[in-house]
Every structure is written in C-alpha cells, then in structure tokens.
Coordinates of C-alpha atoms in Angstrom, one line a residue:
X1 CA -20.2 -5.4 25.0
X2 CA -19.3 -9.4 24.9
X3 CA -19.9 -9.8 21.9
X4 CA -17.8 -6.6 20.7
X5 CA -15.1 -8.0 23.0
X6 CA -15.2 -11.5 21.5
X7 CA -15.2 -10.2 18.1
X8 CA -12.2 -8.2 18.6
X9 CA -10.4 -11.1 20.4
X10 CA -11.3 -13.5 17.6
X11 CA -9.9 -11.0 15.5
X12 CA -6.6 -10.1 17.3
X13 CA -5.9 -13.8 17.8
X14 CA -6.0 -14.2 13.6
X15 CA -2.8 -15.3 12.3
X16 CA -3.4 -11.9 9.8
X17 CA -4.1 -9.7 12.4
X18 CA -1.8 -9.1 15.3
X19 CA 0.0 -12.5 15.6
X20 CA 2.9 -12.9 14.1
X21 CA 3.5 -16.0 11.1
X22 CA 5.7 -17.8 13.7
X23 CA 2.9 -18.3 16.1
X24 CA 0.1 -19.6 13.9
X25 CA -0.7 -20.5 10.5
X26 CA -4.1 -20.9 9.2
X27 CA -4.5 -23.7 6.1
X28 CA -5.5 -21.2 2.8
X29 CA -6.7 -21.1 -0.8
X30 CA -3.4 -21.2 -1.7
X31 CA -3.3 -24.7 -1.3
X32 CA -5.6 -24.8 -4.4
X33 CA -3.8 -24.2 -7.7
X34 CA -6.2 -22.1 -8.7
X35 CA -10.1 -21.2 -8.8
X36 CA -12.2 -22.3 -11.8
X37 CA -13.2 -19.5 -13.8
X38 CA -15.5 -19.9 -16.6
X39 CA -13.2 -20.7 -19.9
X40 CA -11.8 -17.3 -21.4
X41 CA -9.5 -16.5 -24.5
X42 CA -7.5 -13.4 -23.6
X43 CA -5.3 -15.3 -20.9
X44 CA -1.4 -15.6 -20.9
X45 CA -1.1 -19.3 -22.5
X46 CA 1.3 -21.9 -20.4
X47 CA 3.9 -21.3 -23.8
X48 CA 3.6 -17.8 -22.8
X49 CA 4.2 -18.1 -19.1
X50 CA 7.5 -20.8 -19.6
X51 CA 8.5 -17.7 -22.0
X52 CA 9.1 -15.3 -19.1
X53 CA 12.3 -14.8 -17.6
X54 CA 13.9 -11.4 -15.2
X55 CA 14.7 -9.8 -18.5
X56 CA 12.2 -10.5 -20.8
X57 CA 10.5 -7.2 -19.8
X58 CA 13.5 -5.5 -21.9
X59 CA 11.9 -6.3 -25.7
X60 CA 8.5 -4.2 -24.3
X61 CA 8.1 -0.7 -24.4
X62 CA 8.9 0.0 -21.4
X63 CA 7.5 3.6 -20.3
X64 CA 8.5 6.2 -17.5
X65 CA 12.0 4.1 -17.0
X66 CA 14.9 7.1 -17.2
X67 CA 17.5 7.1 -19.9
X68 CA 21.2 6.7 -18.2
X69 CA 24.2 7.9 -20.1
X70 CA 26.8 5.9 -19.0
X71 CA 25.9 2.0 -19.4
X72 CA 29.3 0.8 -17.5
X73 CA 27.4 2.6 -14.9
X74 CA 24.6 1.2 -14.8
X75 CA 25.8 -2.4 -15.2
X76 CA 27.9 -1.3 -12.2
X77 CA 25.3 -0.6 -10.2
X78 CA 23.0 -3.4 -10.8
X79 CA 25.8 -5.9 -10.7
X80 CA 26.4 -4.3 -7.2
X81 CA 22.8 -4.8 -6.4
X82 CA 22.6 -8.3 -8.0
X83 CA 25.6 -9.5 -6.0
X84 CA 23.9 -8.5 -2.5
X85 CA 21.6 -10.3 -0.2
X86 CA 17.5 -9.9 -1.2
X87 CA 15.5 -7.3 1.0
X88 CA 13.3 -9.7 1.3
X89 CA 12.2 -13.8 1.3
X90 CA 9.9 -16.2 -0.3
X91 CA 8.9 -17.5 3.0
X92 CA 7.6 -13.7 4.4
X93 CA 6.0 -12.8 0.9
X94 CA 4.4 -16.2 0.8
X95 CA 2.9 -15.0 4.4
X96 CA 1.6 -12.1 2.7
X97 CA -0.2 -14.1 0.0
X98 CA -1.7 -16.5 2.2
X99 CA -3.3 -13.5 4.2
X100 CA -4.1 -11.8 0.7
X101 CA -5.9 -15.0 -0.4
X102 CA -8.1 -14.9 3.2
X103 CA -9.2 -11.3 2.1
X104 CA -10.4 -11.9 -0.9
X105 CA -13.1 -14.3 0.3
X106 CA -14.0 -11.5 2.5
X107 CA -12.0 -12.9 5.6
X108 CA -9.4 -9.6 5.9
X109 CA -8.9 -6.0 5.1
X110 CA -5.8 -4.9 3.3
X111 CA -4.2 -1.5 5.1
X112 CA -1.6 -0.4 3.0
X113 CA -0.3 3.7 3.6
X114 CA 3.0 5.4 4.1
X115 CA 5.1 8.3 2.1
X116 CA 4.1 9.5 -1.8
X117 CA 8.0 9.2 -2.1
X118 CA 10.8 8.1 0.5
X119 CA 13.7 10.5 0.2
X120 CA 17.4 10.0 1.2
X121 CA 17.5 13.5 3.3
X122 CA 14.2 12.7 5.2
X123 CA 15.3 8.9 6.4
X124 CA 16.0 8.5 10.2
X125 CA 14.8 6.0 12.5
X126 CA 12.2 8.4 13.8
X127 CA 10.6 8.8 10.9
X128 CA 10.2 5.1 9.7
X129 CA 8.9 4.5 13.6
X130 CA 6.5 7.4 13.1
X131 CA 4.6 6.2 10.3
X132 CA 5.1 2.3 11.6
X133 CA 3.1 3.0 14.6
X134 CA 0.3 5.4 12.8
X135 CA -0.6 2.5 10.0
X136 CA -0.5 0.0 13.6
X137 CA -3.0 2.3 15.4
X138 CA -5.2 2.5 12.0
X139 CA -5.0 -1.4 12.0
X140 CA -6.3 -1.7 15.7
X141 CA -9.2 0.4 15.1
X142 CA -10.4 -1.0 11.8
X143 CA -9.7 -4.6 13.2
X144 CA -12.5 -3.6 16.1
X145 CA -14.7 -2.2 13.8
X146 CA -14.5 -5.4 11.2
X147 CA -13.8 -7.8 13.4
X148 CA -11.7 -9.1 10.9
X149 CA -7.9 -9.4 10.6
X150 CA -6.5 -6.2 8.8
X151 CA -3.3 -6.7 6.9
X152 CA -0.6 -4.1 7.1
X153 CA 1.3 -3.4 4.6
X154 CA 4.0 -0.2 4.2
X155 CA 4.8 1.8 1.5
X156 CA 8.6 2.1 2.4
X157 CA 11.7 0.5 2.0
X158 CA 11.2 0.7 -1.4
X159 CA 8.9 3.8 -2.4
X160 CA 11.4 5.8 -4.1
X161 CA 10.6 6.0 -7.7
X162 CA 7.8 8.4 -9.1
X163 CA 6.5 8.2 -12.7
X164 CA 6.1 11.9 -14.3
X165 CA 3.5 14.0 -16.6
X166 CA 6.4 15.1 -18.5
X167 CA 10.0 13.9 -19.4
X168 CA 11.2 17.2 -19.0
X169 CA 10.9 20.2 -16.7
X170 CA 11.3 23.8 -18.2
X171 CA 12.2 26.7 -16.0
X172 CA 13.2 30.3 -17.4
X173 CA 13.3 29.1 -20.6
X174 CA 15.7 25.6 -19.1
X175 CA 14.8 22.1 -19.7
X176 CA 16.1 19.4 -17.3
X177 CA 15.3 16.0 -16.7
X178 CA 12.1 15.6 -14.7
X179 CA 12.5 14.7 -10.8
X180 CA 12.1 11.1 -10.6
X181 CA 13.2 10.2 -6.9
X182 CA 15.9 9.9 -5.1
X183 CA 16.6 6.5 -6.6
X184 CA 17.1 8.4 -10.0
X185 CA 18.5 12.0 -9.7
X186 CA 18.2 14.5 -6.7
X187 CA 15.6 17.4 -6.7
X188 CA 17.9 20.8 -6.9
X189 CA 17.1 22.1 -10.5
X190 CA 20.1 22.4 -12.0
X191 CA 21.7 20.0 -14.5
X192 CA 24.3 17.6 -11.9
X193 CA 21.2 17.1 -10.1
X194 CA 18.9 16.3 -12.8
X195 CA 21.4 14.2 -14.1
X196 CA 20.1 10.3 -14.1
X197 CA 22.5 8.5 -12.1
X198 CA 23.0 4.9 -11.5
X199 CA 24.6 5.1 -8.1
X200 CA 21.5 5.8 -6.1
X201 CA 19.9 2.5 -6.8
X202 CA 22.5 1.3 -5.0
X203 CA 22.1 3.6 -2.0
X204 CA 18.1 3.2 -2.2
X205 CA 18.8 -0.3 -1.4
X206 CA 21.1 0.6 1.6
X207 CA 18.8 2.7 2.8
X208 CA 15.3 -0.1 2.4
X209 CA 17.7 -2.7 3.8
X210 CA 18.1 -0.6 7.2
X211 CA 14.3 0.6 7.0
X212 CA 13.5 -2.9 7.0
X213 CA 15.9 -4.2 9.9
X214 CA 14.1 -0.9 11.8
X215 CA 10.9 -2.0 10.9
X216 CA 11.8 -5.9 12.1
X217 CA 13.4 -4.6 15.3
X218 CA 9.6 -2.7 15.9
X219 CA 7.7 -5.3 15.0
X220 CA 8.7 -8.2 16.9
X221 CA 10.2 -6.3 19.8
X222 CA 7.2 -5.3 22.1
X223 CA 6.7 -2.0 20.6
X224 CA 4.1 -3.5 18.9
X225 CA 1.8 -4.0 22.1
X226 CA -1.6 -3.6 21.7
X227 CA -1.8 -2.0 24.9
X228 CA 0.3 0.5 24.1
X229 CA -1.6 1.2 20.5
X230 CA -4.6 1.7 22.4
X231 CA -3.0 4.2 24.5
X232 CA -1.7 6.1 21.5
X233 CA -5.1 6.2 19.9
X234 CA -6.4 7.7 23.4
X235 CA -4.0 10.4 22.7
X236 CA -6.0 10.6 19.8
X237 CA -9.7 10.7 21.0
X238 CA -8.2 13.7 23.8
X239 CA -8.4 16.0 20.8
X240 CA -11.7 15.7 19.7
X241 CA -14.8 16.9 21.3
X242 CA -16.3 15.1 24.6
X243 CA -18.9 12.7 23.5
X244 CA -17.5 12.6 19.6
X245 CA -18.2 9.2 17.9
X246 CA -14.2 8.7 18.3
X247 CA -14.6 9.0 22.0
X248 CA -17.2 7.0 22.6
X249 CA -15.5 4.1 20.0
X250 CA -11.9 3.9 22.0
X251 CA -14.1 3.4 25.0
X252 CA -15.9 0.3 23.2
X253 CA -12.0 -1.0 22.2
X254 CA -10.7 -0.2 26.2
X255 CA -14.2 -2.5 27.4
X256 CA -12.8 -5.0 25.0
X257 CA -9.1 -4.9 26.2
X258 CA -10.5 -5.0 30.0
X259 CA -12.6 -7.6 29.3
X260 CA -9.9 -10.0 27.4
X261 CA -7.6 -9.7 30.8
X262 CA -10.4 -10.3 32.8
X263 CA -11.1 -13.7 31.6
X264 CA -7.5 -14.3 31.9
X265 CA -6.0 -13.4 28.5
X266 CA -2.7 -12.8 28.3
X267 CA -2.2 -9.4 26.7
X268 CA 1.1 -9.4 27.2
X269 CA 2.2 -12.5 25.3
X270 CA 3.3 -12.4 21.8
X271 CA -0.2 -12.7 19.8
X272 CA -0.5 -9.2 21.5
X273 CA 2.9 -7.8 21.2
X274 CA 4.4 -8.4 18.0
X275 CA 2.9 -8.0 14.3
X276 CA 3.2 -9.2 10.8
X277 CA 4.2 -6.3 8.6
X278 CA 5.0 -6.5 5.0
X279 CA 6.3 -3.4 2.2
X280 CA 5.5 -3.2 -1.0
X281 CA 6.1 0.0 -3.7
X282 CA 5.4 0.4 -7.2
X283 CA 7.1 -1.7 -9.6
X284 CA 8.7 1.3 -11.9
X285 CA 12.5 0.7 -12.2
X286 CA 13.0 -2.1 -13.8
X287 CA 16.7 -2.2 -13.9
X288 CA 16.6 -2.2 -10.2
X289 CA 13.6 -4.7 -9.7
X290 CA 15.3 -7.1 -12.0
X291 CA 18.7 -7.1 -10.2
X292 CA 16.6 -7.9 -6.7
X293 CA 15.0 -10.9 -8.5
X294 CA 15.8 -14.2 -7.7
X295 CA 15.2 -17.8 -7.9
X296 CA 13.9 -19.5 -4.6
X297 CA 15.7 -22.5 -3.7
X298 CA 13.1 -24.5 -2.4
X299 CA 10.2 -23.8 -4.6
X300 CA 12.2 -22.7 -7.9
X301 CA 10.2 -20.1 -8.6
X302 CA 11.4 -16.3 -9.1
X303 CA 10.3 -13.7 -6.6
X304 CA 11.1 -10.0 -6.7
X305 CA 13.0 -9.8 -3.3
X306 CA 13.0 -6.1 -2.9
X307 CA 9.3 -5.7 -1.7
X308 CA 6.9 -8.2 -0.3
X309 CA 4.2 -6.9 -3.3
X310 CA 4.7 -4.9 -5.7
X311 CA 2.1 -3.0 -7.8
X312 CA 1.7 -1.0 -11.3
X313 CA 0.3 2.1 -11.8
X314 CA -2.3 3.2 -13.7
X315 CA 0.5 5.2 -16.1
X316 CA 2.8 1.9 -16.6
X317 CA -0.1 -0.9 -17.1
X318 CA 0.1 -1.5 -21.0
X319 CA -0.8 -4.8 -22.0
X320 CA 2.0 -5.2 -24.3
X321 CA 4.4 -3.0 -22.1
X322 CA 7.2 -4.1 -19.7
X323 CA 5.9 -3.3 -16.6
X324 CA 3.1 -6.4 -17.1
X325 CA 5.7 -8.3 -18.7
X326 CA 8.1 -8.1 -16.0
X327 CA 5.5 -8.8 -13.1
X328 CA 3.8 -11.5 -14.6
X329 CA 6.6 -13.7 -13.8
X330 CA 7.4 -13.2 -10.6
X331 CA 5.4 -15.1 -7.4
X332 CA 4.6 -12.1 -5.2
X333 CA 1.3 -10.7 -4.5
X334 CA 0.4 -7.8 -7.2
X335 CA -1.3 -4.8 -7.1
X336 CA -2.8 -2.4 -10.5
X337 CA -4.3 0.8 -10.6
X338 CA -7.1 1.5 -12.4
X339 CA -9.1 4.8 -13.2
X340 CA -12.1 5.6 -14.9
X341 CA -9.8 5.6 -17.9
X342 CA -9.8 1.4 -17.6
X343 CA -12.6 0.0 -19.3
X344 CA -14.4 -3.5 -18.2
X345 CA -12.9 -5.2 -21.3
X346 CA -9.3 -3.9 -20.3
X347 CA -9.2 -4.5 -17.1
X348 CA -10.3 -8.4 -17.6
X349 CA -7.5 -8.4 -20.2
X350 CA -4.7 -7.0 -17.2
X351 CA -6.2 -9.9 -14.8
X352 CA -6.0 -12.7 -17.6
X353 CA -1.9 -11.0 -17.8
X354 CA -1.1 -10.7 -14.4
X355 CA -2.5 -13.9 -12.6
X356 CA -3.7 -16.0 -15.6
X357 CA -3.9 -19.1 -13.1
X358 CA -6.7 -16.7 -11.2
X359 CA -4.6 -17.6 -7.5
X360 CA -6.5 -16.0 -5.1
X361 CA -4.6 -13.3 -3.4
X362 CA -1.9 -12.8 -6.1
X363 CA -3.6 -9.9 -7.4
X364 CA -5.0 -6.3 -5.7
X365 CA -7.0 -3.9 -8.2
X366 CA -6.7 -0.4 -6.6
X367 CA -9.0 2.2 -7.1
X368 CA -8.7 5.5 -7.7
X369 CA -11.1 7.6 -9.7
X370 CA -12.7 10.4 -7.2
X371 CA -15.8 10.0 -5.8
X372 CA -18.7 10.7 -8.8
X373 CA -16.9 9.0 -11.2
X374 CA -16.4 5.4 -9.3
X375 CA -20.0 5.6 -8.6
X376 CA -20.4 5.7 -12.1
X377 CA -17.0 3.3 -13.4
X378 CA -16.7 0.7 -10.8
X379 CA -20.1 -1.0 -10.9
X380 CA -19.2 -2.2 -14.5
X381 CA -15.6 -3.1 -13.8
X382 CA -16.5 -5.3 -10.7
X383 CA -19.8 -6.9 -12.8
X384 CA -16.8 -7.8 -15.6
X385 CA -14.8 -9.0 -12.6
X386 CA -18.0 -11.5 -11.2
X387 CA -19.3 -12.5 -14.6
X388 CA -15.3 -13.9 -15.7
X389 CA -15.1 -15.7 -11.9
X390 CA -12.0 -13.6 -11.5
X391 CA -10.3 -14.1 -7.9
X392 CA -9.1 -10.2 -7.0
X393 CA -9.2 -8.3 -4.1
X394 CA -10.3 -4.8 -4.0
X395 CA -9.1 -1.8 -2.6
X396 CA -9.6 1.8 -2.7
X397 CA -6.8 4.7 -3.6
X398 CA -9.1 7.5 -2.2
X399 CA -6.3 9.9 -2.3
X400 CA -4.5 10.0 -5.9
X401 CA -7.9 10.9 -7.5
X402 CA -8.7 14.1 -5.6
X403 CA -5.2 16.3 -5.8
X404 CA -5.7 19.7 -6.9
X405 CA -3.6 23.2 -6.7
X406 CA -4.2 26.2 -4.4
X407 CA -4.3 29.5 -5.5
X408 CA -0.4 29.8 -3.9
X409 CA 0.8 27.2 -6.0
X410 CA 0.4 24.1 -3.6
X411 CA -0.6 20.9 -4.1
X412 CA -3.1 19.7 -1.8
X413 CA -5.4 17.2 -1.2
X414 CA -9.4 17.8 1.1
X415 CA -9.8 15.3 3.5
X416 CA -14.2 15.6 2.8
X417 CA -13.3 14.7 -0.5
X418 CA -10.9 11.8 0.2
X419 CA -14.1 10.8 2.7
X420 CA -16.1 11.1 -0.7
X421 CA -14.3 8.4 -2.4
X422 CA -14.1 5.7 0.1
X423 CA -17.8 6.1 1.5
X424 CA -18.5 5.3 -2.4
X425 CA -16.3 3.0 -2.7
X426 CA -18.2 0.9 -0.1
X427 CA -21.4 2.0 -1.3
X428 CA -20.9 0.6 -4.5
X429 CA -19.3 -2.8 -3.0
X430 CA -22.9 -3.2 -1.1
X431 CA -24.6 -2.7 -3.9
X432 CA -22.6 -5.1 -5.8
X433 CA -22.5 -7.9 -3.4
X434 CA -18.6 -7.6 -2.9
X435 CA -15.5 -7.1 -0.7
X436 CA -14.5 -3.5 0.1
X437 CA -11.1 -5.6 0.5
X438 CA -8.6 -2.8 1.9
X439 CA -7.5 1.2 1.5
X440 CA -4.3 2.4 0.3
X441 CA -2.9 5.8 1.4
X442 CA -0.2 8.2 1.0
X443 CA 0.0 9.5 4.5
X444 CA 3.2 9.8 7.6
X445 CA 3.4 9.8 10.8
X446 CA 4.7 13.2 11.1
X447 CA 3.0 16.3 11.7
X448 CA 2.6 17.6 8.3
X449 CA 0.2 20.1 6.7
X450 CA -0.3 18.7 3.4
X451 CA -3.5 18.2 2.6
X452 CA -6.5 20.1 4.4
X453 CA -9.7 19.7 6.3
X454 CA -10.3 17.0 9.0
X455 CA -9.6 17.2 12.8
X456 CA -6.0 18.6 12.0
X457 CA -7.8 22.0 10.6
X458 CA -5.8 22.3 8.2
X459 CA -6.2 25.0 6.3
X460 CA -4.6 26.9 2.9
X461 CA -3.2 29.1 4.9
X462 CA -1.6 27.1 7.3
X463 CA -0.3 24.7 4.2
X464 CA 2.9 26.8 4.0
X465 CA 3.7 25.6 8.0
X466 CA 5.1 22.4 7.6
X467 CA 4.6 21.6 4.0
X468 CA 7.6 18.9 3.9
X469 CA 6.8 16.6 1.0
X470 CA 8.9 16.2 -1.8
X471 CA 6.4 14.8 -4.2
X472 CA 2.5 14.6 -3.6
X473 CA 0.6 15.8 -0.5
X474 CA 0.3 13.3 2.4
X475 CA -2.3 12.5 5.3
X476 CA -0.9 13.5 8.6
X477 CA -1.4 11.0 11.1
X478 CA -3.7 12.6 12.8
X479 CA -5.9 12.9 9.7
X480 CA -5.1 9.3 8.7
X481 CA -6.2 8.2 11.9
X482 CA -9.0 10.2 11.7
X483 CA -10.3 8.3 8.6
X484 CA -9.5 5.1 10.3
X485 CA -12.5 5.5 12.5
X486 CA -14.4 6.2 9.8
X487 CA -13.9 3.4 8.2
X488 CA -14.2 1.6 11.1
X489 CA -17.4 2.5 11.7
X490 CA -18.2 1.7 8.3
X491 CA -17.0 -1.7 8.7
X492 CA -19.1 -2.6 11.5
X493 CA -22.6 -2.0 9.5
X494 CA -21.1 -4.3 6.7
X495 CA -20.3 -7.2 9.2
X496 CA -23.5 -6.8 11.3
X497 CA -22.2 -5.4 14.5
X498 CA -24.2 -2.4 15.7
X499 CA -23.0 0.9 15.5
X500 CA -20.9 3.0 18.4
X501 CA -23.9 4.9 20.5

C-alpha cells in the first residue's frame, strides 16, 4: 500500500497533474528546438513555413466550410470577433505543450472528453460543471492507476462546429442546408433555420468566453479538491456490486489519501485543490479560427486564441487542403485523426506538414478505426512513425469508430465495443514498444441514455428516455467513469504496479 500511496502522491504533486502552472514548473523538451529525426524529403521547407500567414489557408480547397450569402455579413461578424479579446493566451497554451511534450516521452496521459457538439439551448452553468467534474474524477482514477500525471483537456468552449456526410438534407422531397452547429445555422428543418448565418460565430464566442470564465472559477476555486473527487467517485463504486474490482480500487485510492495526511501532507493546500485544465475543438471554421488568431507579443509568433489545441478531422486532413494549411502556422499543440483509411506513407506526409520541426508535444495523432481494424492498421502506421524518429503522441478515439443505428432510428454507440477499441489500442502499443499516450471521448456529465451497455444498463429500449444529443451519441458519466477504471487498471500492468486484488 506505500508504494501505491507514494506513487499516487508523486503523481498528484506533478506540475501536469493536479497542481496548477502557478505552483510549479518542470524544465521540458520544449527547451530543445527540436528532436533529430533521420533526414526526410516530404517536410514543409523553411521558404514554405515564412510563407504562412492567418489567411493563407483561403487559396486551399478548403472542405466542409459553409457557403454564406451575405459577405457584409460575414466581414461583420469576424470583424466583431477580430476586434474582441482572445479566449485564450500563449502563456496557458504554452502550459499545455510543455505537459504534451512530458507525455510523449511516456511521462503523462492525455484525457481529453466532453460533448459531440455544444449547443446554444443546452449551455448553463450546470452543465459545463457537470462534465468539468466527470473528466476530474476520470483524471483521479487513471492518475492512481498510471502513476503518472494525466492531462485534462475539455472539449467545450469551442465544440460547436460538425463536419457532414452530405451538403444537403432532403426531407419529403425538400433539400436544406445540412445542420452544421449552432455556430452555423440552428437545427429546426425548415429554410430560416438552415439558413447559414454569420451572426452565431459571434454568439459561439460569447457563449466559450463565459464557459471558460466558469470553468476558471471551478478550477482554481476549491471545487477542484481531490478530496471531494474521491468522494464523488465513491458515489460511484456504491452502485456496483460489493467486492467489484471498482470497489475494491477506490479503497486502494482512500488508503492512499489516508496515508498522504498521515505523514502530514497537506491535502488541503493548493497542489490538491486547484487544477490545470485546457479546451481544445476541432479546427473546422476557418473564418472564425482566423479572426481568433493573433500575434503574441512577447514571442511574435501566432497562436489560435480560441482553444488551447486544436485538432483536424479525419474528413478535413488534405495535404494540399486549408485545414493543414491554416494549422501549420499557428504555435498550439495539434491534434489529427486518422482511420484505417490513412496509410503509413500519408500519415508521415501529415506529420512532415503539421510539425515539420518534429517539437515534441506539438502534435497528437488520434485514433479511431474500431477495434479489428486498428489491430490490423496501427502496427504499420506507428512502425512508419518509429522508423522517420517522428515525435507524436498517441491517443485513442475509441468512440467515433463504433456508431451504428438501431432498428428505431437511433444512433447509438456499445460501451463492449468502445472497451474493444481501447483494450487494442493498448495491446498494440505493447506490442510496439510505445506510448498509449491519452483517450479522447465524446461523453457529459449528465444523465443521458445515448449509447448502451455498461453499468448504466442502458438499453435500446430505454434509448428513447433521455436521448438529448443534438449530434452523435455521448458516454454518460457514469459510463465514462466506468471506462476510467478500466483503463486504470490497464495502466497499472503497463507501469509495473500490481493489479487491484
């Protein structure tokens, strides 16, 4: 039990873990300029990178962006945007990358979860708390179980926009502009709705700029406190059966906690009671990403200032398209989705694009392929990744891969499935010799019933009860909490620590 208890305190007292940046800092690979990769030819060249500027993305193809009619509008609106204060700063996103840079030497775990789509109806303060404290439960529990510092990273203030299969959506015989998220039109079918309108970038950034003052309030204001996390998570464990794993885990954590205030610890001080926490969303509006991008005074280089890290999906990551171009210039940490679509040769190509100085921590590759085929995919992408000395950090999208319809027409999501993935996804990362680095999830706080299976029992039936999403199925938080032991459990066969008896 000392050792568990030392672990986790070693842990906790990481400057990525549960201590905020103001309390300690820890010296990082950032300080390099950059590893040293064998010599490749498919890299952005210097000429390349001094040709970048906020709107150079606009002579790409630039895919799932929406056509507005009105272009005194949309100047309007981003002017609007353009002329208010960022969302964010270089100091916190350079936080993030110097934690990002820790995990991809193996020294963190990237947590990264919240809603498939924020939505202007569903906002209140209850709601962003909801899901804040879920992904700080989840990070407790994995941070026991790795006894490593576990990044947290939410997918809000931000999350709005939603690339589509289709441009259009036909009904009766009617075609209307696809939903894109609140940020773009509203989700009513009928052709004011539908309509693309400018506007609502400027109230998505209302709305993120008081997400993120709720969030800041949470985070450095004592509700935080680990004590009360583990209490939470307690709550938890009272659900499940007496003498499940989960019990018998939050018992190991409360030995630890005991044991920490025993030896005189102060649990109650700020390494304890207040948190790092960073957002991030995927970077699919350009219009609105560019009119958050700024140039930092004291470093002079540009930062996207409405997320702390931004990624691409899998449907926007052309080589030659404006969704690369636009984020290879900026400074924050990136993130790209792959699938099994991505090929080795591709996906060294997208690194070479998106951190062609190979900066550890600037760039996340997320996973998301279902579980047979990234038993089959990822081995070769990752051998790629080892044989070019590329610096990424891996994490697994175990959710995206493994959505499928019910017989009444929802779209749902099985939690064994979802399991699936990530337990290969850390198979193949033993086998490999590499970092399972982090897990991203679409998942709330509230009590949803979204997608089924797990401790929740959800069923099909019981889908229609509180089906509330107004995009793709999310984890509820018991469910996501759920799989947060799991992994935790994982975690501690990778780092040595015996398992929870």
């Amino acid at each position: 039990m000392k050792f568990s208890s030392l672990a986790l305190l070693s842990a906790l007292c990481s400057a990525s873990a549960f201590v905020p940046a103001s309390v300690q800092r820890k010296q990082t690979l950032l300080n390099m300029v950059a590893m040293s990769p064998p010599p490749t030819s498919t890299g952005s060249s210097t000429a390349d990178a001094e040709e970048w500027s906020p709107e150079s993305w606009r002579k790409k193809v630039a895919k799932q962006m929406p056509v507005y009619e009105d272009t005194a509008e949309l100047e309007s609106a981003t002017d609007t945007i353009a002329s208010s204060a960022p969302l964010v700063f270089a100091g916190e996103v350079r936080t993030l990358h110097e934690q990002l840079a820790r995990a991809t030497q193996g020294q963190g775990f990237l947590l990264m979860g919240g809603d498939c789509a924020e939505s202007f109806k569903e906002f209140n303060v209850d709601h962003v708390r909801d899901t804040f404290r879920v992904i700080l439960q989840m990070a407790l529990v994995m941070t026991f179980g790795s006894a490593m510092p576990v990044i947290k990273v939410g997918r809000m203030a931000g999350q709005f926009a939603k690339p589509r299969s289709e441009p259009d959506e036909v009904k009766d015989g009617v075609a209307l502009p696809s939903y894109r998220g609140d940020i773009i039109n509203s989700e009513p079918f009928d052709e004011q709705s539908r309509r693309n309108d400018p506007s609502k970038m400027v109230k998505a950034y209302h709305q993120s700029a008081q997400t993120l003052n709720i969030l800041r309030a949470f985070s450095t204001g004592g509700y935080a406190d680990i004590s009360r996390l583990h209490a939470w998570n307690l709550d938890f464990v009272e659900s499940t059966d007496e003498g499940s794993r989960y019990r018998k885990f939050a018992s190991k954590v409360d030995e630890s906690l005991r044991f920490m205030k025993a030896i005189g610890v102060d649990t109650g001080s700020p390494e304890f009671t207040q948190v790092d926490f960073f957002t991030a969303h995927e970077c699919l509006l350009l219009e609105y990403e560019q009119a958050l991008t700024r140039k930092d005074s004291t470093s002079g280089k540009w930062y996207d200032c409405s997320a702390h890290m931004l990624w691409v999906g899998e449907r926007t990551r052309d080589l030659d398209g404006a969704h690369l171009e636009f984020t290879r210039g900026i400074n924050n940490p990136l993130g790209v989705k792959v699938s099994d679509k991505c090929t080795p040769e591709e996906l060294i190509r997208i690194i070479d694009t998106m951190n062609p100085k190979n900066i550890p921590g600037r760039l996340t590759i997320v996973v998301r392929m279902g579980a047979e085929k990234l038993r089959s995919n990822l081995p070769g992408l990752i051998r790629a990744v080892q044989r070019e000395g590329k610096s990424v950090l891996w994490i697994s999208d175990p959710v995206h891969g493994n959505t499928r319809k019910t017989g009444n027409g929802f779209k749902t999501r099985d939690f064994e499935n979802i399991r699936a993935e990530l337990r290969a996804f850390f198979d193949v990362h033993e086998e490999m010799g590499s970092h399972p680095g982090g897990v991203h999830l679409e998942m709330t706080g509230e009590d949803v019933t979204e997608c089924v299976g797990g401790l929740a029992d959800v069923t099909e039936d019981t889908l229609p009860s509180r089906y509330n999403t107004a995009c793709d199925p999310r984890l509820n938080g018991q469910q996501a909490l759920e799989l947060a032991f799991l992994i935790a459990e994982r975690m501690r066969s990778k780092v040595g620590l015996p398992p929870i008896e």
